[in-house]
Coordinates of C-alpha atoms in Angstrom, one line a residue:
X1 CA -69.6 -74.6 -76.6
X2 CA -69.6 -77.9 -74.7
X3 CA -68.2 -81.1 -76.0
X4 CA -71.7 -82.7 -75.8
X5 CA -73.1 -80.2 -78.3
X6 CA -70.4 -81.3 -80.8
X7 CA -71.6 -84.9 -80.8
X8 CA -73.6 -86.3 -83.7
X9 CA -77.4 -86.3 -83.1
X10 CA -78.8 -89.8 -82.4
X11 CA -82.3 -90.6 -83.6
X12 CA -84.6 -90.8 -80.5
X13 CA -86.4 -94.1 -79.9
X14 CA -89.7 -94.5 -81.6
X15 CA -91.5 -94.8 -78.2
X16 CA -90.6 -95.1 -74.6
X17 CA -91.2 -98.9 -74.7
X18 CA -89.3 -99.5 -78.0
X19 CA -86.5 -102.1 -77.9
X20 CA -83.5 -100.7 -79.9
X21 CA -81.2 -103.1 -81.7
X22 CA -77.8 -101.8 -82.9
X23 CA -75.1 -103.5 -84.9
X24 CA -71.6 -101.9 -85.4
X25 CA -68.5 -103.3 -86.9
X26 CA -65.9 -101.4 -84.9
X27 CA -62.8 -102.6 -86.7
X28 CA -60.8 -103.2 -83.6
X29 CA -61.7 -102.6 -79.9
X30 CA -58.2 -101.3 -79.0
X31 CA -58.5 -98.3 -81.4
X32 CA -62.2 -97.5 -81.1
X33 CA -61.8 -94.9 -78.4
X34 CA -59.2 -93.0 -80.3
X35 CA -61.8 -91.5 -82.6
X36 CA -64.6 -89.0 -82.2
X37 CA -67.2 -89.3 -80.7
X38 CA -65.8 -92.1 -78.6
X39 CA -63.0 -89.8 -77.3
X40 CA -65.9 -88.3 -75.2
X41 CA -67.6 -91.5 -74.4
X42 CA -64.5 -93.4 -73.4
X43 CA -66.1 -96.7 -72.3
X44 CA -68.7 -99.1 -73.7
X45 CA -71.3 -98.2 -71.1
X46 CA -71.2 -94.5 -72.1
X47 CA -71.2 -95.5 -75.8
X48 CA -74.3 -97.7 -75.4
X49 CA -76.2 -95.1 -73.5
X50 CA -75.3 -92.5 -76.1
X51 CA -76.7 -94.8 -78.9
X52 CA -79.7 -95.6 -76.6
X53 CA -79.0 -99.3 -77.3
X54 CA -80.9 -102.1 -75.6
X55 CA -79.3 -104.9 -77.5
X56 CA -76.1 -104.1 -79.4
X57 CA -73.6 -106.3 -81.2
X58 CA -70.0 -105.3 -82.1
X59 CA -68.0 -107.1 -84.7
X60 CA -64.3 -107.3 -85.5
X61 CA -63.2 -106.9 -81.9
X62 CA -59.8 -108.2 -83.0
X63 CA -59.3 -109.8 -79.6
X64 CA -58.3 -113.3 -78.6
X65 CA -60.0 -115.2 -75.9
X66 CA -57.0 -114.6 -73.6
X67 CA -57.4 -110.8 -74.2
X68 CA -61.0 -110.5 -73.0
X69 CA -61.0 -108.2 -69.9
X70 CA -63.4 -106.1 -67.8
X71 CA -63.4 -103.2 -70.3
X72 CA -65.4 -105.3 -72.8
X73 CA -67.0 -107.9 -70.6
X74 CA -68.0 -106.0 -67.5
X75 CA -70.2 -103.1 -68.8
X76 CA -72.3 -101.2 -66.3
X77 CA -76.0 -101.9 -66.8
X78 CA -75.4 -104.6 -69.5
X79 CA -75.0 -108.3 -69.7
X80 CA -72.2 -109.4 -72.0
X81 CA -71.7 -112.4 -74.3
X82 CA -68.5 -112.6 -76.3
X83 CA -66.9 -115.0 -78.7
X84 CA -63.3 -114.7 -79.9
X85 CA -61.0 -116.8 -82.1
X86 CA -59.8 -120.0 -80.4
X87 CA -56.4 -121.3 -80.0
X88 CA -56.8 -123.5 -83.2
X89 CA -57.7 -120.5 -85.3
X90 CA -55.1 -119.7 -87.9
X91 CA -55.5 -115.9 -87.5
X92 CA -54.9 -114.5 -84.1
X93 CA -56.1 -111.1 -82.9
X94 CA -58.8 -111.2 -85.5
X95 CA -62.6 -111.3 -85.8
X96 CA -64.5 -111.6 -82.5
X97 CA -68.2 -110.7 -81.8
X98 CA -69.9 -109.4 -78.7
X99 CA -73.5 -109.0 -77.7
X100 CA -74.5 -106.7 -74.8
X101 CA -78.0 -106.7 -73.5
X102 CA -79.3 -103.9 -71.2
X103 CA -80.5 -105.1 -67.8
X104 CA -84.1 -103.8 -67.4
X105 CA -85.1 -101.8 -64.4
X106 CA -87.7 -102.9 -61.9
X107 CA -90.1 -100.1 -62.9
X108 CA -90.2 -101.2 -66.6
X109 CA -93.1 -103.1 -68.1
X110 CA -93.2 -106.9 -68.2
X111 CA -93.1 -106.7 -72.0
X112 CA -89.8 -104.8 -71.9
X113 CA -88.4 -107.1 -69.3
X114 CA -89.3 -110.1 -71.4
X115 CA -87.6 -108.5 -74.4
X116 CA -84.4 -108.0 -72.5
X117 CA -84.2 -111.1 -70.3
X118 CA -81.6 -113.6 -71.7
X119 CA -82.6 -117.1 -70.8
X120 CA -80.1 -119.0 -72.9
X121 CA -76.8 -118.2 -74.7
X122 CA -74.5 -120.0 -77.0
X123 CA -71.2 -119.6 -78.8
X124 CA -71.0 -120.6 -82.4
X125 CA -73.5 -121.7 -85.0
X126 CA -73.0 -125.4 -85.5
X127 CA -73.6 -126.7 -82.0
X128 CA -70.3 -128.7 -81.7
X129 CA -68.7 -126.3 -79.2
X130 CA -68.9 -127.3 -75.5
X131 CA -71.6 -125.8 -73.4
X132 CA -70.2 -124.3 -70.2
X133 CA -73.6 -125.1 -68.6
X134 CA -73.8 -128.8 -69.4
X135 CA -70.2 -129.8 -70.2
X136 CA -71.3 -131.4 -73.4
X137 CA -71.6 -130.1 -77.0
X138 CA -74.6 -127.8 -77.4
X139 CA -76.1 -130.2 -79.9
X140 CA -75.7 -133.2 -77.5
X141 CA -77.1 -131.4 -74.4
X142 CA -80.6 -131.7 -73.0
X143 CA -83.0 -129.7 -75.2
X144 CA -84.3 -127.7 -72.2
X145 CA -80.8 -126.3 -71.6
X146 CA -80.0 -125.2 -75.2
X147 CA -81.4 -123.0 -78.0
X148 CA -81.7 -125.9 -80.5
X149 CA -82.3 -125.9 -84.2
X150 CA -78.9 -127.4 -85.0
X151 CA -78.3 -128.2 -88.7
X152 CA -78.1 -131.9 -89.6
X153 CA -77.1 -133.8 -92.7
X154 CA -80.7 -134.0 -93.8
X155 CA -81.0 -130.2 -93.7
X156 CA -78.2 -129.6 -96.2
X157 CA -78.2 -132.2 -98.9
X158 CA -75.0 -133.1 -100.7
X159 CA -72.8 -132.2 -97.8
X160 CA -71.6 -134.4 -95.0
X161 CA -70.0 -132.1 -92.4
X162 CA -67.4 -133.8 -90.3
X163 CA -66.8 -132.6 -86.7
X164 CA -63.5 -131.2 -87.9
X165 CA -65.2 -129.0 -90.5
X166 CA -67.8 -127.8 -87.9
X167 CA -65.1 -127.1 -85.4
X168 CA -63.3 -125.1 -88.0
X169 CA -66.4 -123.1 -88.8
X170 CA -66.8 -122.1 -85.2
X171 CA -63.1 -121.6 -84.4
X172 CA -62.9 -118.0 -85.6
X173 CA -65.3 -116.3 -83.1
X174 CA -68.0 -115.3 -85.6
X175 CA -71.4 -116.0 -84.0
X176 CA -73.2 -115.4 -80.7
X177 CA -76.8 -116.6 -80.1
X178 CA -79.0 -115.5 -77.2
X179 CA -82.6 -116.5 -76.5
X180 CA -84.9 -114.0 -74.9
X181 CA -87.8 -114.6 -72.5
X182 CA -90.2 -113.5 -75.3
X183 CA -89.5 -116.6 -77.4
X184 CA -87.0 -114.8 -79.7
X185 CA -83.5 -115.8 -80.7
X186 CA -81.0 -113.1 -81.6
X187 CA -78.1 -114.2 -83.7
X188 CA -75.1 -111.8 -83.9
X189 CA -72.6 -112.6 -86.6
X190 CA -69.5 -111.5 -88.5
X191 CA -69.7 -113.5 -91.8
X192 CA -66.6 -114.4 -93.7
X193 CA -65.9 -112.7 -97.0
X194 CA -63.2 -114.7 -98.8
X195 CA -61.3 -111.5 -99.4
X196 CA -58.3 -113.4 -100.8
X197 CA -60.5 -115.2 -103.4
X198 CA -59.3 -118.7 -102.8
X199 CA -61.3 -121.9 -103.5
X200 CA -60.8 -122.9 -99.9
X201 CA -62.0 -119.6 -98.6
X202 CA -65.1 -119.6 -100.9
X203 CA -66.0 -123.1 -99.7
X204 CA -65.6 -122.0 -96.1
X205 CA -67.8 -119.0 -96.7
X206 CA -70.6 -121.0 -98.4
X207 CA -70.6 -123.6 -95.7
X208 CA -70.7 -121.0 -93.0
X209 CA -73.6 -119.0 -94.6
X210 CA -75.5 -122.2 -95.5
X211 CA -75.4 -123.5 -91.9
X212 CA -76.2 -120.0 -90.5
X213 CA -79.3 -119.5 -92.7
X214 CA -80.5 -123.1 -92.3
X215 CA -80.2 -122.8 -88.5
X216 CA -82.5 -119.7 -88.8
X217 CA -85.0 -121.7 -90.7
X218 CA -84.9 -124.6 -88.2
X219 CA -85.5 -122.2 -85.3
X220 CA -88.4 -120.6 -87.1
X221 CA -89.9 -124.0 -87.7
X222 CA -89.7 -124.6 -83.9
X223 CA -92.0 -121.6 -83.4
X224 CA -89.3 -119.1 -82.4
X225 CA -88.9 -115.6 -83.9
X226 CA -85.4 -114.7 -85.0
X227 CA -83.4 -111.6 -85.4
X228 CA -80.1 -111.8 -87.4
X229 CA -77.8 -108.8 -87.0
X230 CA -74.2 -108.0 -87.8
X231 CA -71.7 -107.7 -90.7
X232 CA -73.2 -110.1 -93.2
X233 CA -70.5 -109.2 -95.8
X234 CA -72.9 -109.4 -98.7
X235 CA -74.4 -106.6 -100.7
X236 CA -77.8 -108.1 -101.4
X237 CA -78.9 -105.7 -104.1
X238 CA -77.2 -103.8 -106.9
X239 CA -78.3 -100.5 -105.3
X240 CA -76.3 -101.6 -102.2
X241 CA -72.9 -101.2 -104.0
X242 CA -71.5 -98.0 -105.5
X243 CA -68.7 -99.9 -107.2
X244 CA -71.0 -102.2 -109.1
X245 CA -73.3 -99.4 -110.2
X246 CA -70.3 -97.2 -111.3
X247 CA -68.7 -99.9 -113.4
X248 CA -71.9 -100.9 -115.1
X249 CA -72.8 -97.2 -115.8
X250 CA -69.4 -96.6 -117.4
X251 CA -69.9 -99.6 -119.6
X252 CA -73.4 -98.5 -120.5
X253 CA -74.8 -101.9 -119.4
X254 CA -77.3 -100.2 -117.1
X255 CA -79.2 -96.9 -117.5
X256 CA -79.1 -94.1 -115.1
X257 CA -82.4 -92.6 -113.9
X258 CA -80.7 -89.5 -112.4
X259 CA -82.7 -88.3 -109.4
X260 CA -85.5 -90.7 -109.9
X261 CA -84.2 -93.5 -107.7
X262 CA -87.6 -95.3 -107.6
X263 CA -87.3 -96.1 -111.3
X264 CA -83.8 -97.5 -111.3
X265 CA -84.7 -101.1 -110.6
X266 CA -87.7 -100.9 -113.0
X267 CA -85.6 -99.6 -115.9
X268 CA -82.8 -102.1 -115.1
X269 CA -85.0 -104.9 -113.9
X270 CA -83.2 -107.9 -115.4
X271 CA -79.7 -106.8 -114.3
X272 CA -81.0 -106.1 -110.8
X273 CA -82.6 -109.5 -110.6
X274 CA -79.5 -111.2 -112.0
X275 CA -77.4 -109.5 -109.4
X276 CA -79.4 -111.1 -106.6
X277 CA -78.3 -114.6 -107.8
X278 CA -74.9 -113.7 -109.1
X279 CA -73.0 -115.4 -106.3
X280 CA -73.9 -118.3 -104.0
X281 CA -73.8 -116.2 -100.8
X282 CA -75.9 -113.5 -102.4
X283 CA -78.5 -116.0 -103.7
X284 CA -78.6 -117.7 -100.3
X285 CA -79.3 -114.3 -98.6
X286 CA -82.0 -113.2 -101.0
X287 CA -83.7 -116.7 -100.7
X288 CA -83.9 -116.1 -97.0
X289 CA -85.8 -112.8 -97.4
X290 CA -89.4 -112.2 -98.2
X291 CA -88.7 -108.8 -99.7
X292 CA -86.2 -109.9 -102.4
X293 CA -87.1 -108.2 -105.7
X294 CA -86.8 -111.6 -107.5
X295 CA -90.1 -113.4 -106.9
X296 CA -88.6 -116.8 -107.3
X297 CA -86.1 -116.1 -104.5
X298 CA -88.6 -114.5 -102.2
X299 CA -90.9 -117.5 -102.4
X300 CA -89.2 -119.4 -99.6
X301 CA -88.2 -116.3 -97.6
X302 CA -88.9 -116.1 -93.8
X303 CA -87.2 -112.8 -92.9
X304 CA -87.3 -109.2 -93.9
X305 CA -84.7 -106.4 -94.2
X306 CA -85.7 -104.0 -91.5
X307 CA -83.9 -101.0 -93.0
X308 CA -85.4 -101.5 -96.4
X309 CA -88.9 -101.8 -94.9
X310 CA -88.6 -98.3 -93.5
X311 CA -86.2 -96.6 -96.0
X312 CA -87.7 -98.2 -99.1
X313 CA -85.5 -98.6 -102.2
X314 CA -83.4 -95.6 -101.3
X315 CA -79.9 -95.5 -102.8
X316 CA -76.6 -94.9 -101.0
X317 CA -77.6 -96.5 -97.7
X318 CA -74.0 -97.6 -97.4
X319 CA -72.6 -98.9 -94.2
X320 CA -68.9 -99.4 -95.1
X321 CA -66.4 -97.4 -97.1
X322 CA -62.8 -98.0 -98.3
X323 CA -60.6 -95.9 -96.0
X324 CA -57.6 -96.3 -98.4
X325 CA -59.4 -94.3 -101.1
X326 CA -61.1 -91.9 -98.6
X327 CA -64.4 -93.0 -100.0
X328 CA -66.6 -92.0 -97.1
X329 CA -66.9 -88.2 -97.8
X330 CA -68.2 -88.9 -101.3
X331 CA -70.4 -91.8 -99.9
X332 CA -68.9 -94.4 -102.3
X333 CA -69.5 -97.6 -100.4
X334 CA -71.5 -100.8 -99.8
X335 CA -74.3 -101.9 -97.6
X336 CA -73.4 -105.1 -95.9
X337 CA -74.3 -104.5 -92.2
X338 CA -77.9 -105.6 -91.7
X339 CA -80.6 -106.3 -89.2
X340 CA -83.0 -108.9 -90.5
X341 CA -86.1 -110.2 -88.6
X342 CA -88.8 -112.9 -89.1
X343 CA -92.2 -111.7 -89.8
X344 CA -93.5 -111.9 -86.2
X345 CA -91.1 -109.2 -85.1
X346 CA -92.7 -105.8 -85.7
X347 CA -90.1 -103.1 -86.4
X348 CA -91.1 -99.5 -85.9
X349 CA -88.0 -97.7 -87.3
X350 CA -84.7 -98.5 -88.9
X351 CA -81.8 -96.6 -90.5
X352 CA -78.1 -96.2 -90.8
X353 CA -75.9 -93.7 -88.8
X354 CA -73.2 -92.7 -91.2
X355 CA -72.4 -89.6 -89.0
X356 CA -71.0 -92.0 -86.4
X357 CA -67.2 -92.4 -86.9
X358 CA -64.6 -94.6 -85.3
X359 CA -64.6 -97.4 -87.9
X360 CA -64.7 -98.0 -91.6
X361 CA -68.3 -99.1 -90.9
X362 CA -71.1 -97.2 -89.4
X363 CA -73.8 -98.4 -87.0
X364 CA -77.2 -99.6 -88.0
X365 CA -80.3 -99.5 -85.7
X366 CA -83.8 -101.0 -85.6
X367 CA -86.5 -100.2 -83.1
X368 CA -89.0 -102.9 -82.3
X369 CA -92.2 -102.0 -80.5
X370 CA -92.4 -104.1 -77.3
X371 CA -90.9 -106.8 -79.5
X372 CA -92.4 -110.2 -79.8
X373 CA -94.4 -111.6 -76.8
X374 CA -95.0 -115.1 -78.2
X375 CA -97.2 -117.9 -76.9
X376 CA -95.4 -118.5 -73.7
X377 CA -96.0 -117.3 -70.1
X378 CA -97.4 -113.8 -70.1
X379 CA -97.1 -113.5 -66.3
X380 CA -94.9 -111.1 -64.4
X381 CA -91.1 -111.3 -65.2
X382 CA -88.3 -110.6 -62.8
X383 CA -85.6 -108.2 -63.9
X384 CA -83.0 -110.3 -62.2
X385 CA -80.4 -111.8 -64.6
X386 CA -80.4 -115.5 -65.4
X387 CA -77.1 -117.2 -64.4
X388 CA -75.6 -118.4 -67.6
X389 CA -72.2 -120.1 -68.1
X390 CA -71.5 -118.2 -71.4
X391 CA -71.9 -114.8 -69.8
X392 CA -68.6 -113.2 -70.5
X393 CA -67.5 -112.5 -66.9
X394 CA -68.0 -116.1 -65.9
X395 CA -67.0 -117.7 -69.2
X396 CA -63.6 -115.9 -69.3
X397 CA -63.1 -116.3 -65.6
X398 CA -62.8 -112.6 -64.8
X399 CA -62.6 -111.8 -61.1
X400 CA -63.4 -108.5 -59.5
X401 CA -61.5 -105.5 -60.6
X402 CA -58.1 -104.9 -59.0
X403 CA -55.7 -107.2 -57.3
X404 CA -53.9 -110.2 -58.9
X405 CA -56.6 -110.7 -61.5
X406 CA -55.9 -107.3 -63.2
X407 CA -52.2 -108.0 -63.0
X408 CA -52.6 -111.3 -64.9
X409 CA -54.9 -109.6 -67.4
X410 CA -52.3 -107.0 -68.1
X411 CA -49.6 -109.6 -68.6
X412 CA -51.9 -111.5 -71.0
X413 CA -52.6 -108.3 -72.9
X414 CA -48.9 -107.5 -73.3
X415 CA -48.2 -111.0 -74.5
X416 CA -51.0 -110.8 -77.1
X417 CA -49.8 -107.4 -78.3
X418 CA -46.3 -108.9 -78.9
X419 CA -47.8 -111.8 -80.8
X420 CA -49.9 -109.6 -83.0
X421 CA -47.0 -107.2 -83.7
X422 CA -44.7 -110.1 -84.6
X423 CA -47.4 -111.6 -86.9
X424 CA -48.0 -108.2 -88.6
X425 CA -44.3 -107.8 -89.3
X426 CA -44.0 -111.3 -90.7
X427 CA -47.0 -110.8 -92.9
X428 CA -45.7 -107.5 -94.1
X429 CA -42.4 -109.0 -95.1
X430 CA -44.2 -111.8 -97.0
X431 CA -46.4 -109.3 -98.8
X432 CA -43.4 -107.2 -99.8
X433 CA -41.5 -110.2 -101.0
X434 CA -44.4 -111.4 -103.1
X435 CA -45.0 -108.0 -104.5
X436 CA -41.4 -107.7 -105.5
X437 CA -41.5 -111.1 -107.2
X438 CA -44.8 -110.5 -109.0
X439 CA -44.5 -106.8 -109.8
X440 CA -47.8 -106.0 -108.1
X441 CA -48.3 -103.0 -105.9
X442 CA -48.7 -103.4 -102.1
X443 CA -50.0 -101.0 -99.5
X444 CA -48.8 -101.9 -96.0
X445 CA -49.6 -99.9 -92.9
X446 CA -47.7 -100.9 -89.8
X447 CA -49.1 -98.1 -87.8
X448 CA -52.6 -99.5 -88.2
X449 CA -51.3 -103.1 -87.7
X450 CA -52.8 -104.4 -90.9
X451 CA -51.4 -105.3 -94.3
X452 CA -53.5 -104.8 -97.4
X453 CA -52.6 -106.1 -100.8
X454 CA -53.8 -104.6 -104.0
X455 CA -53.6 -106.1 -107.4
X456 CA -52.7 -104.4 -110.6
X457 CA -55.8 -103.8 -112.7
X458 CA -55.8 -105.9 -115.8
X459 CA -56.5 -104.3 -119.1
X460 CA -59.2 -106.9 -119.9
X461 CA -62.2 -108.6 -118.3
X462 CA -63.9 -105.8 -116.4
X463 CA -67.3 -106.4 -114.7
X464 CA -69.2 -105.1 -117.7
X465 CA -67.5 -107.7 -119.9
X466 CA -69.6 -110.3 -118.2
X467 CA -72.9 -108.6 -119.1
X468 CA -72.2 -107.9 -122.7
X469 CA -73.7 -110.3 -125.2
X470 CA -70.8 -112.6 -126.2
X471 CA -69.8 -113.4 -129.7
X472 CA -70.3 -117.1 -130.7
X473 CA -66.6 -117.7 -130.1
X474 CA -66.6 -116.0 -126.8
X475 CA -69.8 -117.8 -125.7
X476 CA -68.1 -121.1 -126.0
X477 CA -65.3 -120.0 -123.6
X478 CA -67.3 -117.9 -121.2
X479 CA -70.4 -119.9 -120.5
X480 CA -71.6 -118.1 -117.3
X481 CA -71.8 -114.4 -116.2
X482 CA -70.4 -113.6 -112.8
X483 CA -70.5 -110.6 -110.6
X484 CA -67.6 -109.7 -108.4
X485 CA -67.9 -109.4 -104.7
X486 CA -66.4 -106.3 -103.1
X487 CA -67.6 -107.0 -99.6
X488 CA -64.5 -107.5 -97.5
X489 CA -63.4 -108.2 -93.9
X490 CA -60.3 -106.1 -94.0
X491 CA -61.1 -103.9 -97.0
X492 CA -58.8 -106.2 -99.1
X493 CA -61.4 -107.1 -101.7
X494 CA -62.6 -103.4 -101.8
X495 CA -59.1 -102.7 -103.1
X496 CA -59.1 -105.3 -105.7
X497 CA -59.8 -104.6 -109.4
X498 CA -63.2 -105.3 -110.9
X499 CA -61.9 -108.4 -112.6
X500 CA -61.6 -110.1 -109.2
X501 CA -64.4 -112.7 -109.8
X502 CA -66.0 -115.1 -107.3
X503 CA -65.2 -118.7 -107.9
X504 CA -67.6 -120.3 -110.4
X505 CA -66.6 -123.8 -109.3
X506 CA -69.1 -124.1 -106.4
X507 CA -72.6 -125.0 -107.6
X508 CA -75.8 -124.6 -105.8
X509 CA -79.4 -125.8 -106.2
X510 CA -82.6 -125.3 -104.2
X511 CA -84.8 -128.4 -103.5
X512 CA -87.9 -128.2 -101.4
X513 CA -86.7 -125.0 -99.8
X514 CA -83.2 -126.5 -99.0
X515 CA -80.0 -125.6 -100.6
X516 CA -77.5 -128.3 -101.6
X517 CA -73.9 -127.4 -101.2
X518 CA -70.9 -129.3 -102.4
X519 CA -68.1 -131.2 -100.7
X520 CA -64.5 -130.4 -101.6
X521 CA -64.6 -130.4 -105.4
X522 CA -62.8 -133.4 -107.1
X523 CA -61.1 -133.1 -110.5
X524 CA -63.2 -134.3 -113.4
X525 CA -62.1 -137.4 -115.3
X526 CA -60.5 -136.9 -118.8
X527 CA -61.0 -139.2 -121.8
X528 CA -58.3 -141.4 -120.3
X529 CA -60.6 -141.9 -117.4
X530 CA -58.0 -140.4 -115.0
X531 CA -58.3 -137.2 -113.0
X532 CA -57.6 -134.0 -115.0
X533 CA -55.2 -131.3 -113.7
X534 CA -56.0 -127.7 -112.9
X535 CA -54.4 -125.0 -115.0
X536 CA -54.7 -121.2 -115.3
X537 CA -55.4 -119.5 -118.6
X538 CA -52.9 -117.1 -120.0
X539 CA -54.9 -116.0 -123.0
X540 CA -55.8 -112.3 -123.2
X541 CA -59.6 -112.7 -122.9
X542 CA -59.6 -115.3 -120.1
X543 CA -56.4 -114.4 -118.3
X544 CA -56.3 -115.8 -114.8
X545 CA -59.3 -118.1 -115.3
X546 CA -58.8 -121.7 -114.2
X547 CA -59.7 -124.8 -116.2
X548 CA -59.3 -128.5 -116.1
X549 CA -57.3 -130.3 -118.8
X550 CA -55.8 -133.7 -119.6
X551 CA -52.6 -134.1 -117.6
X552 CA -50.7 -135.9 -120.4
X553 CA -48.3 -134.0 -122.7
X554 CA -49.4 -132.5 -126.0
X555 CA -48.5 -134.5 -129.1
X556 CA -46.0 -131.8 -130.2
X557 CA -45.0 -130.8 -126.7
X558 CA -46.6 -127.4 -127.1
X559 CA -48.5 -125.5 -124.5
X560 CA -51.6 -124.7 -126.5
X561 CA -51.9 -127.6 -128.8
X562 CA -54.7 -130.1 -128.5
X563 CA -54.7 -133.6 -130.0
X564 CA -57.1 -133.7 -132.9
X565 CA -58.3 -136.7 -134.8
X566 CA -60.0 -137.2 -138.1
X567 CA -63.5 -138.6 -138.4
X568 CA -62.2 -142.0 -139.3
X569 CA -59.5 -142.0 -136.7
X570 CA -61.1 -144.4 -134.2
X571 CA -57.9 -146.4 -133.5
X572 CA -56.0 -144.0 -131.3
X573 CA -54.6 -147.0 -129.3
X574 CA -51.4 -146.2 -127.5
X575 CA -51.3 -142.6 -128.9
X576 CA -54.4 -141.7 -126.8
X577 CA -52.8 -143.2 -123.8
X578 CA -49.4 -141.5 -124.4
X579 CA -50.6 -138.0 -125.3
X580 CA -53.3 -135.5 -124.3
X581 CA -56.8 -136.5 -125.1
X582 CA -57.8 -132.9 -125.5
X583 CA -60.1 -132.8 -122.5
X584 CA -61.0 -129.2 -121.5
X585 CA -63.5 -127.8 -118.9
X586 CA -63.7 -124.4 -117.3
X587 CA -63.5 -124.6 -113.5

């Protein structure tokens, strides 16, 4: 039996003129070809042909800018656009997104050529990075030379982004935009997940997603069609997460419908709708989509989920699994890899390919029929490539194969490998030191060059706890119900316990179709009219939850005592100034 016959079967294109979009988080370019079926298709050109991909995005390249070489940038028959973490990025050898667009043949129709001809390309989502074509920031360049739709202060009320914040957002190599000759903008992204559950990480995540989604709205208002594809790192529906469903079923918070999947969201309607608004990123995503099951969220939607359009409300359409628990064989995962499109893009087929290995994610594809033609020039189109400064071969200054150029590339690669190895060893030592000090368990794999921390599961505060009707006493302490977010960049948050909650400190409101997001939160003022301090609860029911309290000492010097006054005690005087005023507020 030939090796070809052992390969997983790929769904044929819907028609000969279909344009196939594919997204695939490969979890590291260096290791991809060590796994079946890529041991047979040992280069990107063979891989793309096997998948019948016309436009394909790869995430988590785990390459720095200095490590981009011909293997990823010079792919036979494809035009490549690649972003990687910059020098200012705190995490080296991390993230990275590529987009490869098939170069059409002369004999193909003008509609196909228009759908594959890249006329503009950009790195980053904010517009602050420098355009290699103009020498200025994209947002400051002539409108005819850039894609446009950049987010302004007026778009996002309540947030004044400094250039430093915007540079930080685009420093990690997470977004590539291309504009096609058919008036369509394709955005390929690897969204952050805040897997370490920090306030700083959550604020970065909300800012990133808010700018990304608002840019899509701006482009759509300009009359362009938009396709968003990649690892969005958000499970948009309850049926998109096995862990959520499992925990809620165990706690008898939701009802199982057994084999009748179509009834699940009807029987558990309120829980399923609450889930869509349970975190800020999830609410933002569902507010972008016209097919959200919550009518109030779908009201301002402009995109649809292509896979859901063709697969309906089918369960277990998971695209990522936890490799540490070997969850893939039992299909216990999450659906976070998506291809979304504005209503003018007519999709013909879409599905997941869980049979394709090589990563903890699987590919997702969508076929568009002749794609979107638009209102522009419908005349003949040349198949010749447009010369663009962001095309990878030019942007990364890659010479022809062989000679000194390949020698220097090899030297850069060895240097990067040494840096990554050193960082992994240092990170591993820090993880083990922290684990020893705290008593938590750690799982560290040097062979895979990644360190993953797991937290010991608390005995209290499971996910189901936040759905149960609270007692009057508990209601005063736990005022909001929160879901957890298991979506993770490096599987870290997939390994965390179900008490690992998203930060409730970041608020969000929708006004006239626009979301307001906060600046860095400031401590509230206590009754002394001074900034309160942040503490962490050690009580059994709220262990680990943060709260604001008066920074002055308790009257008796105790840890849990609050200054109380009688009804006629209105003359606190110096005592109120000297001791805690009793101010308390959950964060």
